mmCIF file of N, CA and C in Angstrom:
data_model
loop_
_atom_site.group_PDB
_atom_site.id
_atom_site.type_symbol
_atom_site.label_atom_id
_atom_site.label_comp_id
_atom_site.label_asym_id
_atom_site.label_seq_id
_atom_site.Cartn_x
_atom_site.Cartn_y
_atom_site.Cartn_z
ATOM 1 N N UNK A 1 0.843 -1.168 0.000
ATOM 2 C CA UNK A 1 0.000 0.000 0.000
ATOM 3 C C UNK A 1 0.894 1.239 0.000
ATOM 4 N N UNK A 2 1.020 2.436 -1.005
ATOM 5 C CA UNK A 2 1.045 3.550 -0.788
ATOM 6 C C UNK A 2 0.259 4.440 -0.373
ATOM 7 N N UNK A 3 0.972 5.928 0.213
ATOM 8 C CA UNK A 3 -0.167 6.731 0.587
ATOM 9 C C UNK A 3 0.312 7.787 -0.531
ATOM 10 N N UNK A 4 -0.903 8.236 -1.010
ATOM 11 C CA UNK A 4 -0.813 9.307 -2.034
ATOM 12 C C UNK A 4 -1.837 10.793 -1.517
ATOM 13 N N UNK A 5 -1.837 11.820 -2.225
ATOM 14 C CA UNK A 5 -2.582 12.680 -2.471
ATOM 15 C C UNK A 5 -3.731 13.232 -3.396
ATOM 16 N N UNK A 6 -4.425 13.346 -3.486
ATOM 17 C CA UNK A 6 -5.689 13.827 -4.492
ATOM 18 C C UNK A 6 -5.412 15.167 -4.729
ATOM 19 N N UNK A 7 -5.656 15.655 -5.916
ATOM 20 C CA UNK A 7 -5.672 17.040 -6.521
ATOM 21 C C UNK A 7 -6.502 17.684 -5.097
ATOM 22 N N UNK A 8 -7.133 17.614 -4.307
ATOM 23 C CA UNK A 8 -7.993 18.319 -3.267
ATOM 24 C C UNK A 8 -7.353 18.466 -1.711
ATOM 25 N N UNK A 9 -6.340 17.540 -1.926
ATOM 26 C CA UNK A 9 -5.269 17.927 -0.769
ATOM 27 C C UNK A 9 -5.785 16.222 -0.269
ATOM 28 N N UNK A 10 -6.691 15.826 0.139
ATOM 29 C CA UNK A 10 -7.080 14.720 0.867
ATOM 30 C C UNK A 10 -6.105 13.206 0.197
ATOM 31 N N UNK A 11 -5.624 12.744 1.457
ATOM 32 C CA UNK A 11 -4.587 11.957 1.550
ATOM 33 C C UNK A 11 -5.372 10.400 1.136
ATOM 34 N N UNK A 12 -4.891 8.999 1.014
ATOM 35 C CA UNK A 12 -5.431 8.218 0.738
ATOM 36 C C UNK A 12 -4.232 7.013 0.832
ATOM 37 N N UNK A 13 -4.675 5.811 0.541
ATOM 38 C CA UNK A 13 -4.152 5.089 0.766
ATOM 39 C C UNK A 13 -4.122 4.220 -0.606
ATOM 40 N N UNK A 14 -3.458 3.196 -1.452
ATOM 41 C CA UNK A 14 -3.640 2.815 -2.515
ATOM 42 C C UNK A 14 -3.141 1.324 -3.192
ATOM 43 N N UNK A 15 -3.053 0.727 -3.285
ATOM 44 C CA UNK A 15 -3.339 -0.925 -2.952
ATOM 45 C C UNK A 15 -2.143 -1.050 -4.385
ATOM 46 N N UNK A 16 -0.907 -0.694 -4.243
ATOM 47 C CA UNK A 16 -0.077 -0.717 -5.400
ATOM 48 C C UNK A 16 0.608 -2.014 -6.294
ATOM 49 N N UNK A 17 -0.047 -2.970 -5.866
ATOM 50 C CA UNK A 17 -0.381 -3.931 -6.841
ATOM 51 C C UNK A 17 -1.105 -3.851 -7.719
ATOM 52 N N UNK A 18 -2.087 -3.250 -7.762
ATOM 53 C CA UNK A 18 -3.252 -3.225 -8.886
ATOM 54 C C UNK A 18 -2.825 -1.624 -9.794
ATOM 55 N N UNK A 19 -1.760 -1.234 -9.695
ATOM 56 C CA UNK A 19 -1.417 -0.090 -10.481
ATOM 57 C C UNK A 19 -1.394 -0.528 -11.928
ATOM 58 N N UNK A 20 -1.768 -0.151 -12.824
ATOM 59 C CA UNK A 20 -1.498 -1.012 -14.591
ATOM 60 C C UNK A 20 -0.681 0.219 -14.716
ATOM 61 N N UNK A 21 -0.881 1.403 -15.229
ATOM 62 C CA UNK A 21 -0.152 2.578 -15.823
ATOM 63 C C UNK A 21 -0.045 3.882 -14.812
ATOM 64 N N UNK A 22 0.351 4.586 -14.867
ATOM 65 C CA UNK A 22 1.043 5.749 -14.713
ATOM 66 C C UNK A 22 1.762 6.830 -15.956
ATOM 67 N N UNK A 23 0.505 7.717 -15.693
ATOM 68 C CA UNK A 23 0.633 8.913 -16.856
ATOM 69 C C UNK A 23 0.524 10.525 -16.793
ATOM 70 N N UNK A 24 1.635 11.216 -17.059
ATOM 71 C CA UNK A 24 1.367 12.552 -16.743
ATOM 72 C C UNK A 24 0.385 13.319 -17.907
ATOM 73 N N UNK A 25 -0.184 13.904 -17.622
ATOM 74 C CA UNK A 25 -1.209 14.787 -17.917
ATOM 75 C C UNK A 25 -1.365 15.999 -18.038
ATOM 76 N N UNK A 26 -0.860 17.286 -17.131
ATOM 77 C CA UNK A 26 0.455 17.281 -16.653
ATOM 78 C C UNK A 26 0.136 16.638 -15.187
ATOM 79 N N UNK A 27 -1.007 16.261 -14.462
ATOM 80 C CA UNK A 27 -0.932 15.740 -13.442
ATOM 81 C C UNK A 27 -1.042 14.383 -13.738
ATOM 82 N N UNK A 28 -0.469 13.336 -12.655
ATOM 83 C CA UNK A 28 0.181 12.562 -12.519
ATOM 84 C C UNK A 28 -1.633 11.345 -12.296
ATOM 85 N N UNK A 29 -1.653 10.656 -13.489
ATOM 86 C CA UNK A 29 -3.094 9.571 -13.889
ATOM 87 C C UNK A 29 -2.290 7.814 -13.398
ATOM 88 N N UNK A 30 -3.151 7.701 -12.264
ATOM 89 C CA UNK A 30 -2.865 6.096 -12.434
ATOM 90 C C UNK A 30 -3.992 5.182 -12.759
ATOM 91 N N UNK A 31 -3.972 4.337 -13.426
ATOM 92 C CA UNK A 31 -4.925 3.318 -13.875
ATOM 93 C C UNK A 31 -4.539 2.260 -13.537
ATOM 94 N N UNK A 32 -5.809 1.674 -12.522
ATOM 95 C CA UNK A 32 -5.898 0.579 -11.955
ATOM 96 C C UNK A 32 -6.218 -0.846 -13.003
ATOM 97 N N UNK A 33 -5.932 -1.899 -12.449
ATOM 98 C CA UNK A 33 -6.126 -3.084 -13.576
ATOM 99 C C UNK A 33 -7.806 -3.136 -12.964
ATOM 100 N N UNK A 34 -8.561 -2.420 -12.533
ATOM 101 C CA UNK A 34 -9.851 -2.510 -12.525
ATOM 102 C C UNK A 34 -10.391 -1.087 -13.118
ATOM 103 N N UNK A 35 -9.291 -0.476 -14.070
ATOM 104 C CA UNK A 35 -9.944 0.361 -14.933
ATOM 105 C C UNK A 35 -10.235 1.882 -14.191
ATOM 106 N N UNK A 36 -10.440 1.833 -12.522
ATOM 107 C CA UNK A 36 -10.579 2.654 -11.886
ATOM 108 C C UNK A 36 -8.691 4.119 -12.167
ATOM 109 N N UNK A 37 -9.704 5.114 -12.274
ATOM 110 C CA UNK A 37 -8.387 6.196 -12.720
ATOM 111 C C UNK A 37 -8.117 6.853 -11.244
ATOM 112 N N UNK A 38 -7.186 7.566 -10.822
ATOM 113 C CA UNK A 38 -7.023 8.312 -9.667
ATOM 114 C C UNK A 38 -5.906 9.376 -10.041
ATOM 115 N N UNK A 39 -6.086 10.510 -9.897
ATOM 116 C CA UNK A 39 -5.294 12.190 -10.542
ATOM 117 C C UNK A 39 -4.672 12.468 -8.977
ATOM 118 N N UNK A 40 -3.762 12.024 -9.190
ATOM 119 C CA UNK A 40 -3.179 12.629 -7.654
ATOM 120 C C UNK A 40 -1.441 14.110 -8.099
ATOM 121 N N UNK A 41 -1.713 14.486 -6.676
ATOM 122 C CA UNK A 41 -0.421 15.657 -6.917
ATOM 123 C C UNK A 41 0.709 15.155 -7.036
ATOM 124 N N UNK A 42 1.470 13.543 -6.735
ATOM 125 C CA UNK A 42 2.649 13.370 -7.140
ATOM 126 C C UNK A 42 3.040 13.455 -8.316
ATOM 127 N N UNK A 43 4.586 13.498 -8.612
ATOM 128 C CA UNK A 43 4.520 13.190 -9.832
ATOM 129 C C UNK A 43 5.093 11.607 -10.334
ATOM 130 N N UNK A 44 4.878 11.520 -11.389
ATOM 131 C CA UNK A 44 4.977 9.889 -11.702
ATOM 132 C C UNK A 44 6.577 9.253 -11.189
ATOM 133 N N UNK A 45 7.338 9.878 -10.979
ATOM 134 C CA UNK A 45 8.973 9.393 -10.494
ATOM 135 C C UNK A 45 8.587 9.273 -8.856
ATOM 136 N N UNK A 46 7.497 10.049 -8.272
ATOM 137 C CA UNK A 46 7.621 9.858 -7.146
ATOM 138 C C UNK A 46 6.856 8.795 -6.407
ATOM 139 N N UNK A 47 5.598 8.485 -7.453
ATOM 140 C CA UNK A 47 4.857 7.218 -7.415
ATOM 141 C C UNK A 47 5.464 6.123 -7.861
ATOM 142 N N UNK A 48 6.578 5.965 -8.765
ATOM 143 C CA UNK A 48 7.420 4.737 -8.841
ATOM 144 C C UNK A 48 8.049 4.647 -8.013
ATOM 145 N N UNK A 49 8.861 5.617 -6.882
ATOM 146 C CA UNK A 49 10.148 4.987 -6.192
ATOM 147 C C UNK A 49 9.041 4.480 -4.938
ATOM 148 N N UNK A 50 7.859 5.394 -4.263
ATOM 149 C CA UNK A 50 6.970 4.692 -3.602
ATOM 150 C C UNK A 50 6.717 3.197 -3.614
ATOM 151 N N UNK A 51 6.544 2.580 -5.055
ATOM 152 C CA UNK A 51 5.889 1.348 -5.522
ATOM 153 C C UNK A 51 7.299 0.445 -4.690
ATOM 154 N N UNK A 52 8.488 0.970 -5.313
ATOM 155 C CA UNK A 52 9.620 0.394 -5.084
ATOM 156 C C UNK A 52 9.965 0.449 -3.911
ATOM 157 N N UNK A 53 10.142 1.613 -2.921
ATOM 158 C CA UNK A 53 9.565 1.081 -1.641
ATOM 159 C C UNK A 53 9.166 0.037 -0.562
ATOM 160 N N UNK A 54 7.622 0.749 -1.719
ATOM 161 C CA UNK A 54 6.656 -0.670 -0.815
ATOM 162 C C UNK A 54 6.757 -2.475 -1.224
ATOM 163 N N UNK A 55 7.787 -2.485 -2.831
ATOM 164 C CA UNK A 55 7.882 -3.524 -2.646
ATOM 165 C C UNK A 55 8.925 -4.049 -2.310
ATOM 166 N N UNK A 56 9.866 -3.364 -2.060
ATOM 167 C CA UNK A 56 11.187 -3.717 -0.782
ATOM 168 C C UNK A 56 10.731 -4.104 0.307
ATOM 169 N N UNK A 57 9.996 -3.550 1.035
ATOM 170 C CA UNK A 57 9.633 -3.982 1.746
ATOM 171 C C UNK A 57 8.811 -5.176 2.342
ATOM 172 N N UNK A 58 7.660 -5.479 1.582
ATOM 173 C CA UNK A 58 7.536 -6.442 1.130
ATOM 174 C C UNK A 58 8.406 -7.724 0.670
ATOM 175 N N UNK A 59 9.303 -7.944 0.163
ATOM 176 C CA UNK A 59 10.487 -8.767 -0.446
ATOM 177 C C UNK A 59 11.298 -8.717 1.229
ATOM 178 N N UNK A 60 11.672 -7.821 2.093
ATOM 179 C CA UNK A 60 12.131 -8.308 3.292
ATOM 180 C C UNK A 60 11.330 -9.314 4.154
ATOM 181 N N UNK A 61 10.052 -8.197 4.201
ATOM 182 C CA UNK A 61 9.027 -9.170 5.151
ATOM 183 C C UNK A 61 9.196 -10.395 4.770
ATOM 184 N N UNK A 62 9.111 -11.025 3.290
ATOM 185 C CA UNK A 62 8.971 -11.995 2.702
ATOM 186 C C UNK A 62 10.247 -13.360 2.761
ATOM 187 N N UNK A 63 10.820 -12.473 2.619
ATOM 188 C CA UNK A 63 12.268 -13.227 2.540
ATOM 189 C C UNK A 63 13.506 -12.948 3.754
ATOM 190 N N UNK A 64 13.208 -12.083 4.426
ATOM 191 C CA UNK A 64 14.289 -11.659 5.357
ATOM 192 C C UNK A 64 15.458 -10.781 5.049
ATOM 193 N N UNK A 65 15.580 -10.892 3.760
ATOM 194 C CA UNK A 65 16.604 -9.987 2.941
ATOM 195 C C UNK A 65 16.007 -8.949 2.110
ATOM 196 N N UNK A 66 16.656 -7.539 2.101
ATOM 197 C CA UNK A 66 16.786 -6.564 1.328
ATOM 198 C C UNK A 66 16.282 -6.809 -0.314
ATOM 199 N N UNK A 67 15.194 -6.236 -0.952
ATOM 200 C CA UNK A 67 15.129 -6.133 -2.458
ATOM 201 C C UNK A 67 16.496 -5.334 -2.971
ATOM 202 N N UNK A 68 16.860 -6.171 -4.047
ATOM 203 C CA UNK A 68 17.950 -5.208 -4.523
ATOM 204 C C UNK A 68 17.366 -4.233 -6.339
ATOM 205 N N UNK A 69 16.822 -3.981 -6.081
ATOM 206 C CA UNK A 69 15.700 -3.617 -7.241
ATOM 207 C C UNK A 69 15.946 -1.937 -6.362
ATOM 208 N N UNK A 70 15.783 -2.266 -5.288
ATOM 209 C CA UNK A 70 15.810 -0.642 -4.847
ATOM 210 C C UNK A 70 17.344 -0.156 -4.446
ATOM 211 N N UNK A 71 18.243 -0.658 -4.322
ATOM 212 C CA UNK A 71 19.338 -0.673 -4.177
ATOM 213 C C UNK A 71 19.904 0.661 -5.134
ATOM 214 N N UNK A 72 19.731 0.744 -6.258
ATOM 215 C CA UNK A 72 20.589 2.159 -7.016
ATOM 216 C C UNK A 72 19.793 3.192 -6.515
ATOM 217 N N UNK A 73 18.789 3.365 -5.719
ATOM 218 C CA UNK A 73 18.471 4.419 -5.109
ATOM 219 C C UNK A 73 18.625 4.785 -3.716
ATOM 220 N N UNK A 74 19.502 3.776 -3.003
ATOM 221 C CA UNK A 74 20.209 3.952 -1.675
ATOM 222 C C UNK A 74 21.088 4.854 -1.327
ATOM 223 N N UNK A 75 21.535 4.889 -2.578
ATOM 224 C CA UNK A 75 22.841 5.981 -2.305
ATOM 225 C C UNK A 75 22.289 7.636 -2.631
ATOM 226 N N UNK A 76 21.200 7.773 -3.201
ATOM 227 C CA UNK A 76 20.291 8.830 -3.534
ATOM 228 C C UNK A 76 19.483 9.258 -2.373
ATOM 229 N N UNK A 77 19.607 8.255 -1.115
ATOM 230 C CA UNK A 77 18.505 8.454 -0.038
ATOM 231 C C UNK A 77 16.734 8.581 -0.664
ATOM 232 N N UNK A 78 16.606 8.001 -1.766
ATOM 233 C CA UNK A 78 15.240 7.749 -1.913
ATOM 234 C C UNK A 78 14.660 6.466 -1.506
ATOM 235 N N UNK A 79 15.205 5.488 -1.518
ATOM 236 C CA UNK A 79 14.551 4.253 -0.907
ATOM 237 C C UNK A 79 15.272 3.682 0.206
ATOM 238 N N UNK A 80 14.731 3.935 1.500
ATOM 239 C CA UNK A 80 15.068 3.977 2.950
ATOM 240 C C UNK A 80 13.817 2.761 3.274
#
């Protein structure tokens, strides 16, 4: 799960498995594999390293070890 923003300020939560695409507009369109759209204020680099993130994390829980998928962004301090 990520947490994102809505064009209206109101925060949300978002089930980032079911993400299909990610498209700027100039605001940032994700389309769910249930077709459902959501226009939020990130922008699309910041909803991918999120995804990546959450699925590091995930992959620890899972395995006990570190995803290395997020690894070239360690040294950037984006995926903590």
């Amino acid at each position: 799960m990520i947490e994102l923003t809505k064009l209206n300020g109101k925060r949300f939560v978002l089930n980032a498995e079911l993400i299909e695409t990610i498209e700027t507009t100039p605001d940032a369109v994700i389309t769910l594999t249930t077709d459902k759209k959501y226009v939020v204020k990130e922008s699309k680099d910041e909803i991918i390293l999120k995804v990546l993130h959450y699925k590091s994390k995930i992959n620890l829980l899972t395995t006990g070890r570190p995803n290395n998928d997020c690894m070239p962004f360690k040294s950037e301090g984006k995926c903590t």
